[in-house]
Short mmCIF file of C-alpha atoms and ligand atoms in Angstrom, two decimals:
data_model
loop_
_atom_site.label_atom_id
_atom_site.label_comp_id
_atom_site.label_asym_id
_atom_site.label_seq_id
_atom_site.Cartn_x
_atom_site.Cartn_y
_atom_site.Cartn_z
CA UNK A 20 12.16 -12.93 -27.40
CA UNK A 21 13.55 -14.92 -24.39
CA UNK A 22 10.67 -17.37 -22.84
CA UNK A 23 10.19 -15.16 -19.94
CA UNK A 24 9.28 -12.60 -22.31
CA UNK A 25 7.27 -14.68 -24.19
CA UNK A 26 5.49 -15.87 -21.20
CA UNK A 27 4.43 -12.39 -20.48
CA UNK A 28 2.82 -11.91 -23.94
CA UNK A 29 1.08 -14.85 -24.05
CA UNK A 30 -0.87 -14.23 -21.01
CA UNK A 31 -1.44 -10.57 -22.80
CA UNK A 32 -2.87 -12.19 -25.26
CA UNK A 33 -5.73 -13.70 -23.15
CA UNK A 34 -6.88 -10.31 -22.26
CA UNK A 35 -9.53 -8.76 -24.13
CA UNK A 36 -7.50 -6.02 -25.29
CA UNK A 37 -8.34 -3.41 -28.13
CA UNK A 38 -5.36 -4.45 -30.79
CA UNK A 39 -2.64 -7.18 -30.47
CA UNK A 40 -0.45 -7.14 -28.12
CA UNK A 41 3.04 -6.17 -28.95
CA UNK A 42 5.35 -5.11 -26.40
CA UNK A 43 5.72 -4.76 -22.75
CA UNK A 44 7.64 -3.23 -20.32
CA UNK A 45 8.37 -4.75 -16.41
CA UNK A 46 7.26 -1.66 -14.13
CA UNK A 47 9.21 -2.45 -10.09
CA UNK A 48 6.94 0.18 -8.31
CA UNK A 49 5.23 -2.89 -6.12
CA UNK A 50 6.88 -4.85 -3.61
CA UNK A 51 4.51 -8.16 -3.82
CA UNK A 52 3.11 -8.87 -7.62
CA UNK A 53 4.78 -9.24 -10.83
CA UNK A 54 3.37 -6.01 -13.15
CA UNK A 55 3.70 -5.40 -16.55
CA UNK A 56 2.84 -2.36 -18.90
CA UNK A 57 1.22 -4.15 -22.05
CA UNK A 58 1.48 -1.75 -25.20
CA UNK A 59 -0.71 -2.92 -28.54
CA UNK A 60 -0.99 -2.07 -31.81
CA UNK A 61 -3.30 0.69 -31.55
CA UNK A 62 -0.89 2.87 -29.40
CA UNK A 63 -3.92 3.78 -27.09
CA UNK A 64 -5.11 2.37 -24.67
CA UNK A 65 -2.22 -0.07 -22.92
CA UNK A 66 -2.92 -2.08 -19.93
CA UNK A 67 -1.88 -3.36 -16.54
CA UNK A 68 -0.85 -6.84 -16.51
CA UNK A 69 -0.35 -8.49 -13.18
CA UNK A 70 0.97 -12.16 -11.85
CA UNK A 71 -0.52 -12.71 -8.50
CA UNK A 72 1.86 -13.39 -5.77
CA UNK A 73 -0.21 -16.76 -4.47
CA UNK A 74 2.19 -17.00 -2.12
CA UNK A 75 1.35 -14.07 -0.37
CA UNK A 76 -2.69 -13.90 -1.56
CA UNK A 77 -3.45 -17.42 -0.69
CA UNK A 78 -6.83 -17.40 -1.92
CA UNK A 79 -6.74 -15.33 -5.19
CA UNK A 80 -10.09 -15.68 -6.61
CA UNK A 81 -11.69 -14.39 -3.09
CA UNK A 82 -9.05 -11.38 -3.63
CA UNK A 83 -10.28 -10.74 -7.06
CA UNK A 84 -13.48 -11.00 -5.95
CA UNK A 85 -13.28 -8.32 -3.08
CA UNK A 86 -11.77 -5.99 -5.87
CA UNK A 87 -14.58 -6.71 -8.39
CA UNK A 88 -17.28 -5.45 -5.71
CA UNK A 89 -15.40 -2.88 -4.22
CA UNK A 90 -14.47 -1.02 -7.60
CA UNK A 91 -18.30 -1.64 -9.09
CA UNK A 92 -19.63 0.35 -5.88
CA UNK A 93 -16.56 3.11 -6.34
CA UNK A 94 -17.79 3.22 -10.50
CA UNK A 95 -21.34 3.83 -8.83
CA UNK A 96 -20.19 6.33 -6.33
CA UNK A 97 -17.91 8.15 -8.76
CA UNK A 98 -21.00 8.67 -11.28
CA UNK A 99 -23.33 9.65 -9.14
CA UNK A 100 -20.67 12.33 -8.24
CA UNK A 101 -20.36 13.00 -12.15
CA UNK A 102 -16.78 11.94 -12.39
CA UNK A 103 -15.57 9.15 -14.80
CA UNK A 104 -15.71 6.04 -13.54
CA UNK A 105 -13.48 4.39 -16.22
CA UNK A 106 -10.71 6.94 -14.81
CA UNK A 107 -10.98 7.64 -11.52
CA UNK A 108 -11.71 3.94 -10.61
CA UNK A 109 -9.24 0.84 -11.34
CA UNK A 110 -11.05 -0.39 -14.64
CA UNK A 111 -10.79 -4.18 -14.55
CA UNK A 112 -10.40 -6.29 -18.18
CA UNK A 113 -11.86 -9.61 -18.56
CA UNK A 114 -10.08 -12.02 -20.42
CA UNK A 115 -11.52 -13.21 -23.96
CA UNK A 116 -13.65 -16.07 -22.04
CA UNK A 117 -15.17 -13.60 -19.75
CA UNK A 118 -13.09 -14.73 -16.35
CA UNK A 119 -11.28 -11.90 -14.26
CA UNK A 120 -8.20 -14.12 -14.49
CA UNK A 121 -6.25 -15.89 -16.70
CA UNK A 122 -4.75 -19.13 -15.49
CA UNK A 123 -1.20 -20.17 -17.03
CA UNK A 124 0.40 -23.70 -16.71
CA UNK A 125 2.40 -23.42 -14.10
CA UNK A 126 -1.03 -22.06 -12.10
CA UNK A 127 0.09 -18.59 -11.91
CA UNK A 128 -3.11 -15.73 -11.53
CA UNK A 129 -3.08 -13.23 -14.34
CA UNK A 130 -5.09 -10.43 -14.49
CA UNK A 131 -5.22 -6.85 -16.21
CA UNK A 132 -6.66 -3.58 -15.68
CA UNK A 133 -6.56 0.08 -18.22
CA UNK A 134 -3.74 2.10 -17.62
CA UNK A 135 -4.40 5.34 -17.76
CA UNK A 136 -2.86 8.27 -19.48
CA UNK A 137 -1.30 11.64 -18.13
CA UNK A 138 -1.28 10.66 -14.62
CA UNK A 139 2.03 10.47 -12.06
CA UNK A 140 2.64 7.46 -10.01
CA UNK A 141 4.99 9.38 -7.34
CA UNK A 142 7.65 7.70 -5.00
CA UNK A 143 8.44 11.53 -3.25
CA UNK A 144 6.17 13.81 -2.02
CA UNK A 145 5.89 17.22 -2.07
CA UNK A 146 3.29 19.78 -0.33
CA UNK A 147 1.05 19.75 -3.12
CA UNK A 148 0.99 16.55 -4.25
CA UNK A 149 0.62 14.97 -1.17
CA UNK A 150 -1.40 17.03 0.22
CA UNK A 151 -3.75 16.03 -2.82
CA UNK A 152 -2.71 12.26 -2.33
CA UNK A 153 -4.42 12.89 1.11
CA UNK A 154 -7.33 14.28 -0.43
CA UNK A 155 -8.10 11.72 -2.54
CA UNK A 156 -7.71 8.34 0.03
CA UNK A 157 -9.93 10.60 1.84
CA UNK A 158 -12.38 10.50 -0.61
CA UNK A 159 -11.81 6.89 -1.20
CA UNK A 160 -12.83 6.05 2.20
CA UNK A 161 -15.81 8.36 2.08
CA UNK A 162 -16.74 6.45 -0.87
CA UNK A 163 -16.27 3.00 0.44
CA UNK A 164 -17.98 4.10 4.04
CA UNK A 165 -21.63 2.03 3.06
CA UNK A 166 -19.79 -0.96 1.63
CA UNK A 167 -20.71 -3.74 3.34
CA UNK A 168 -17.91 -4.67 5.32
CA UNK A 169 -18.80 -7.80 6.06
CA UNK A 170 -18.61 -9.41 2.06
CA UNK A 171 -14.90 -9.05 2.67
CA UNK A 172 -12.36 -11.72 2.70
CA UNK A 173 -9.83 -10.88 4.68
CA UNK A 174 -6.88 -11.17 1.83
CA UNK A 175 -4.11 -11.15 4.37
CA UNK A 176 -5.68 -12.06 8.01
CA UNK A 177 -3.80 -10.10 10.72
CA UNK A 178 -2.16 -7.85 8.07
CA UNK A 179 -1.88 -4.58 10.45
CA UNK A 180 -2.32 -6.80 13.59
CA UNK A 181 0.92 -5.10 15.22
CA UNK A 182 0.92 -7.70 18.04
CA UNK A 183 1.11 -10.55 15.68
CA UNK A 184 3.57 -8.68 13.25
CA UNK A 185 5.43 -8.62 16.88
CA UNK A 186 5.61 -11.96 16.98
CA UNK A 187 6.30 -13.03 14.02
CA UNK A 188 9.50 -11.03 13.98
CA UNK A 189 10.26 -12.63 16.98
CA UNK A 190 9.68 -16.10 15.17
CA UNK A 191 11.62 -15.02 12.83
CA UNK A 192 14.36 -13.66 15.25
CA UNK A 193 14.44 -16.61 16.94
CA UNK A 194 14.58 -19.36 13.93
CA UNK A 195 17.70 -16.72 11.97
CA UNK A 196 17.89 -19.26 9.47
CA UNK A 197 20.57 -17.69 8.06
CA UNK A 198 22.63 -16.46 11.06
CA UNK A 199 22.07 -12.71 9.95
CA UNK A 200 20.64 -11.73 13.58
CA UNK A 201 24.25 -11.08 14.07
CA UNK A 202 24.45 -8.22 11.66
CA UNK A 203 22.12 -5.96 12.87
CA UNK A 204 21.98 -6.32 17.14
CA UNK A 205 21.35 -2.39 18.03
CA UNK A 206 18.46 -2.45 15.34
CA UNK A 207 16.75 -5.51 16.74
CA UNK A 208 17.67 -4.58 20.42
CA UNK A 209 15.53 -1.03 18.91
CA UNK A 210 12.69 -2.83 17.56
CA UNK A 211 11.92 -5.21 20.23
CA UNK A 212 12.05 -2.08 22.73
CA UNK A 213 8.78 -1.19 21.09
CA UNK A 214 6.62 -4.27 22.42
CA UNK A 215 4.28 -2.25 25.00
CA UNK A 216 3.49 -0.34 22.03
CA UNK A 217 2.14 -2.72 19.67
CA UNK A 218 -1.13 -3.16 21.32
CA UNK A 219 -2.80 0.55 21.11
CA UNK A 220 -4.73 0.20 18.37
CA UNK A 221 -6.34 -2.87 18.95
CA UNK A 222 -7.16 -1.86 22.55
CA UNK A 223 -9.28 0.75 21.13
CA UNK A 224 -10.64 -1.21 18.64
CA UNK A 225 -11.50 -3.68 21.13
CA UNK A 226 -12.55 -1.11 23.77
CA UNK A 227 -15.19 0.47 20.86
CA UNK A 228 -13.09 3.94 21.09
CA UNK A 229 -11.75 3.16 17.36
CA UNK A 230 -14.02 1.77 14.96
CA UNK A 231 -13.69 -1.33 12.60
CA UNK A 232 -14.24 0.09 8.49
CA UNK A 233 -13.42 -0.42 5.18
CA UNK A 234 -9.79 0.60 4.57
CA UNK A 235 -7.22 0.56 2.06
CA UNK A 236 -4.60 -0.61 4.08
CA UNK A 237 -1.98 0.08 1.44
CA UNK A 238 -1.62 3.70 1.16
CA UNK A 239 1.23 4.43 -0.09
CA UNK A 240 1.53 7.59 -2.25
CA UNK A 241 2.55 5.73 -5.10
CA UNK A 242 -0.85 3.48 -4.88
CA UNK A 243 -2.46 7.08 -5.80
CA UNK A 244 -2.24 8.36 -9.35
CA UNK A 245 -2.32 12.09 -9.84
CA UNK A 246 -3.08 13.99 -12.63
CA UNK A 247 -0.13 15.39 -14.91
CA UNK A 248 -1.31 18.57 -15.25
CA UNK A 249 -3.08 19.99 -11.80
CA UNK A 250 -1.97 17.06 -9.68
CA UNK A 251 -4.88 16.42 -8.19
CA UNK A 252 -5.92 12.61 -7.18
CA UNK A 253 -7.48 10.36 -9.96
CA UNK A 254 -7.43 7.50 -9.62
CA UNK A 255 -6.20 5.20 -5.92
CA UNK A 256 -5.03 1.57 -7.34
CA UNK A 257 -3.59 -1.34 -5.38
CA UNK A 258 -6.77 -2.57 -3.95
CA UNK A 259 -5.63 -6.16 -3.01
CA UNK A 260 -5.67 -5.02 0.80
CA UNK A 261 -9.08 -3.70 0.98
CA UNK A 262 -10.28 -5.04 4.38
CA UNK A 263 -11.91 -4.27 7.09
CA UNK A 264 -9.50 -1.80 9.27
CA UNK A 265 -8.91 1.14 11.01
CA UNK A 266 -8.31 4.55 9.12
CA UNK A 267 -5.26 4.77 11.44
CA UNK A 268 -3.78 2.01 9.53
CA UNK A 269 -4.63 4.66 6.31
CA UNK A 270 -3.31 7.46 7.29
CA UNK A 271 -0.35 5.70 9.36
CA UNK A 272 0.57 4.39 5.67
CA UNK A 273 0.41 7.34 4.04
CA UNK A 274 2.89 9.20 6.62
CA UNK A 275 5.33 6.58 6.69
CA UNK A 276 6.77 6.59 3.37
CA UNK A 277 5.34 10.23 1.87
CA UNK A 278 6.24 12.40 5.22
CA UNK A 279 9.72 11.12 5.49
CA UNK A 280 12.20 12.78 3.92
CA UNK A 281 13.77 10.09 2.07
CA UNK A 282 12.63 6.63 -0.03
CA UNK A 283 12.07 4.00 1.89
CA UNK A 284 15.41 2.56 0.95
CA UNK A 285 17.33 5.72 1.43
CA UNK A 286 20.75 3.69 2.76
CA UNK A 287 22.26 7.07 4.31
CA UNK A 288 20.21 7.38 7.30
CA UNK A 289 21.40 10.87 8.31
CA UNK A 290 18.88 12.02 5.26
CA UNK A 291 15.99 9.86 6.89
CA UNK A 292 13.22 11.96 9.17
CA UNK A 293 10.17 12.70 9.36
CA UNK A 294 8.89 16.22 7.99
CA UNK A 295 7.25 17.93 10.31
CA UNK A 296 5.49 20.25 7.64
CA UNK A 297 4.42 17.25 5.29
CA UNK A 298 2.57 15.57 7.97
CA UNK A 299 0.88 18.62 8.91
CA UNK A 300 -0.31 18.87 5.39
CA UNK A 301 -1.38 15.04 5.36
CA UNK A 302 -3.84 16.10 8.51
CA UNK A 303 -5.22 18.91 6.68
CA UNK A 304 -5.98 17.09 3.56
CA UNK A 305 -6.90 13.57 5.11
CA UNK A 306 -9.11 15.36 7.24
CA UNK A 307 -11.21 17.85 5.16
CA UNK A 308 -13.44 15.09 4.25
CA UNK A 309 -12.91 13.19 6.94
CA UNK A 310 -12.98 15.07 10.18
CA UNK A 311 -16.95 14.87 10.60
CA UNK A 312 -16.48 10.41 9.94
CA UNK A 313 -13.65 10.22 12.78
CA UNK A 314 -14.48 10.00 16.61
CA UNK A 315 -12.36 12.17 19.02
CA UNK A 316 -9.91 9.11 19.40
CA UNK A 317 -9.44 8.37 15.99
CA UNK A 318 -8.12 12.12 15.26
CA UNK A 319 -6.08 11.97 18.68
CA UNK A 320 -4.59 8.83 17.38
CA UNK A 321 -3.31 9.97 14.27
CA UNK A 322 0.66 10.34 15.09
CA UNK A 323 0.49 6.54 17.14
CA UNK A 324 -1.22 5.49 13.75
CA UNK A 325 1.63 7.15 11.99
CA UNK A 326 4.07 5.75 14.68
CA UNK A 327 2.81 2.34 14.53
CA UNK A 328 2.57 1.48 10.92
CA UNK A 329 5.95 2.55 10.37
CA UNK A 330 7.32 0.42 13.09
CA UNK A 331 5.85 -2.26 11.65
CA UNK A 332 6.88 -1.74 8.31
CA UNK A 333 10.52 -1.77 9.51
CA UNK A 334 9.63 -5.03 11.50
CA UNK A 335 8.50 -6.66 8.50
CA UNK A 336 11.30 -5.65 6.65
CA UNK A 337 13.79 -6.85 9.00
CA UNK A 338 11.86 -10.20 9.67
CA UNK A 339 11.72 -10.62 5.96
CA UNK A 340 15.61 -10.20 5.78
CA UNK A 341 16.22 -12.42 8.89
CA UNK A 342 14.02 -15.29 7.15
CA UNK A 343 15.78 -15.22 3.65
CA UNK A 344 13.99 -12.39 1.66
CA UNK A 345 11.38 -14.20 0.58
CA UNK A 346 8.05 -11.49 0.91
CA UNK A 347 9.30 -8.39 -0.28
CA UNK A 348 11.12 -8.49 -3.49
CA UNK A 349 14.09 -6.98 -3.22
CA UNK A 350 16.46 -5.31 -6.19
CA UNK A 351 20.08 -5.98 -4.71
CA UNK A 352 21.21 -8.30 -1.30
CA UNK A 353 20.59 -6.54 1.64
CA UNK A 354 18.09 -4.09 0.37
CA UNK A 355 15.54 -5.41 3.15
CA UNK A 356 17.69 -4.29 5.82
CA UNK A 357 18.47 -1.20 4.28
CA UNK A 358 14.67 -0.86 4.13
CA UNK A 359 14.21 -1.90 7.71
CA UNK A 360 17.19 0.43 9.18
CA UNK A 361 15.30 2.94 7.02
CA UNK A 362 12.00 2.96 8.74
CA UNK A 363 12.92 2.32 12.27
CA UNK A 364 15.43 5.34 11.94
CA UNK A 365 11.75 7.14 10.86
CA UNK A 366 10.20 5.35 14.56
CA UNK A 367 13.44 7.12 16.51
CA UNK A 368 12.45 10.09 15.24
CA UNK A 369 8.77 9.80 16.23
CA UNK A 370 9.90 8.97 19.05
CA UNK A 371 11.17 12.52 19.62
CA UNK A 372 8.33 14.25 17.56
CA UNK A 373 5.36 12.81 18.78
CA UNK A 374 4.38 15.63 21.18
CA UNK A 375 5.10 18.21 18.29
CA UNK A 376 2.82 15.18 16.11
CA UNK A 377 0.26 15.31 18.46
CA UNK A 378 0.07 19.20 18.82
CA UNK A 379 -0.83 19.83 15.27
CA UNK A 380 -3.28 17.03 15.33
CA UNK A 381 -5.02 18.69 17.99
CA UNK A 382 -5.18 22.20 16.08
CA UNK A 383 -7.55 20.19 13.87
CA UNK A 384 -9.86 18.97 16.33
C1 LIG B 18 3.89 -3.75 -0.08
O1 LIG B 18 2.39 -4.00 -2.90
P1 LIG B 18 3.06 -2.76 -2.42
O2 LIG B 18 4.47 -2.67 -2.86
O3 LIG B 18 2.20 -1.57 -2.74
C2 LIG B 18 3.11 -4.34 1.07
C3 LIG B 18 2.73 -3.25 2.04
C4 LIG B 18 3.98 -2.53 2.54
C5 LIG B 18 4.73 -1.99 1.35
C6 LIG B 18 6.03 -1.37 1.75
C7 LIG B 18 0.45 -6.91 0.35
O4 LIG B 18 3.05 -2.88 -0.81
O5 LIG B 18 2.06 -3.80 3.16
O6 LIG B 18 3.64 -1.48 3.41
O7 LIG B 18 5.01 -3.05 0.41
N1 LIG B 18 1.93 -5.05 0.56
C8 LIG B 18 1.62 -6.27 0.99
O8 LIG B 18 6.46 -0.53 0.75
O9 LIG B 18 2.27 -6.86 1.85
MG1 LIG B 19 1.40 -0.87 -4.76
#
């Protein structure tokens, strides 16, 4: 075993695990953390081991904290609805000591949760299963709709702010520490086109149009597991972004990356647009539950919501690539930009849909 491996099961074997544990496996779904599947003796159950990027999550035991009282109100919630709260509801382990972390020399953040069995963590969406991914952060929004918004710590302050992701891809634009502005002038000449734009949710927010709730702020489809068998929605994971938001910042999320028709790192951009009939499904499922929480300007806002976080996703991207990739992880050089040319190819087709976008919204009013 090579000492990055063994550093891996050693902070397994803090956890308070059923059975030893004996293998592991690196899983690269996330962009930020370091996760691990953690196999034991016992074959069943394995777990979830996680480094916490403290670079990103500054303040770790705050973040840890938000998750601990968000997911012991969803385990209420989910029982009194007579589901299973140790499935449908991230089920933290404690280490040996009792702590929600375990701390290694170096000062790295370890924690673990179950993993669960017979469920699909999805990068591509289809009808049914997103339409059931919508379903379920639908619920999860219900759920969290008397949490008391105000215990949170914001993990990432500003972290759909649009005007301040603005500017801090023009920081980065303007510092190209690297000299890599160069590469990519049409794309940045795009994204800075978009300034007046940046501002419409916050002027609602600010104006009392658009309210201020708990949101996920992460919802990607692959931060919803599905079942196997019927595909419906068990289980919504990631919960390190939990904050007070807007659910435009929810559903926005959702469309970018499960109504395109591509991965977000699709390189061939030709395959890259948005589908028309997926995000017509995403409004019928986000809003079954939802429709009667959501004022008349929420619903309207839906395809800016959807515009907006995928703009700045791709701004982001492309400031993380101008500043040295040092954010998102990335799997090969350049994969940032691919990701960036990726999403703002999705924003220059919004920019053509949007009427069509905001037509089927409307059928749902
Ligand atoms: C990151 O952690 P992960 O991979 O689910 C990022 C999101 C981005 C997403 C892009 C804390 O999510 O904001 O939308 O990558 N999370 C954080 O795929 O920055
Ligand atoms: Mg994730």
């Amino acid at each position: 075993m090579s000492e990055a491996e063994k550093f891996v099961m050693r902070a397994a074997s803090e956890f308070d695990f059923e059975g030893m544990p004996t293998s592991f496996e690196r899983c690269n779904a996330g962009h930020i953390n370091d996760t691990f599947f953690i196999y034991c003796e016992k074959k069943d159950p394995s777990y979830i081991l996680q480094r916490v990027n403290t670079n990103i999550f500054k303040d770790p035991e705050s973040l840890m904290e938000n998750i601990w009282g968000v997911c012991m109100h969803l385990r209420r919630k989910t029982a009194e609805e007579g589901g299973d709260p140790d499935r449908e509801v991230r089920k933290i382990i404690l280490t040996k000591s009792g702590s929600r972390y375990y701390i290694d020399e170096e000062g790295g953040y370890w924690r673990a949760y179950l993993c669960l069995n017979g469920v699909l963590c999805l990068n591509e969406a289809t009808k049914e299963t997103f339409y059931k991914s919508a379903l379920a952060f639908g619920h999860f929004f219900c759920q969290l709709a008397d949490y008391p918004a105000d215990t949170l710590v914001e993990t990432i302050p500003n972290f759909h702010n649009t005007v301040s992701r603005f500017n801090d891809f023009v920081a980065a634009l303007e510092a190209d520490p690297l000299g890599r502005a160069k590469e990519c002038p049409e794309l940045i000449e795009f994204a800075l086109s978009k300034r007046d734009k940046c501002s419409y949710i916050l002027d609602r927010l600010a104006s009392g149009e658009m309210r201020l709730c708990v949101t996920h702020n992460d919802t990607k489809l692959n931060n919803v597991l599905l079942d196997e068998k019927t595909g419906d929605g068990v289980c919504v994971i990631d919960l390190d972004t939990v904050m007070p938001g807007s659910i435009l910042y929810d559903f926005g999320d959702s469309i970018r990356f499960g109504a395109s028709s591509a991965k977000e790192d699709e390189a061939d951009l030709d395959k890259v647009f948005v589908d028309l009939e997926l995000f017509e499904t995403y409004v019928d499922g986000f809003l079954k539950e939802l429709r009667p929480a959501m004022t008349e300007a929420e619903i309207l806002g839906l395809p800016m919501g959807a515009y907006l976080m995928t703009y700045e996703c791709g701004i982001r991207f492309l400031a993380d690539y101008l500043t040295g990739d040092t954010y998102f992880k990335t799997h090969y050089e350049g994969q940032n930009l691919v990701r960036a040319k990726n999403q703002l190819k999705l924003v220059a087709d919004m920019d053509e849909k949007l009427p069509e976008m905001e037509k089927i919204v409307r059928r749902y009013l």
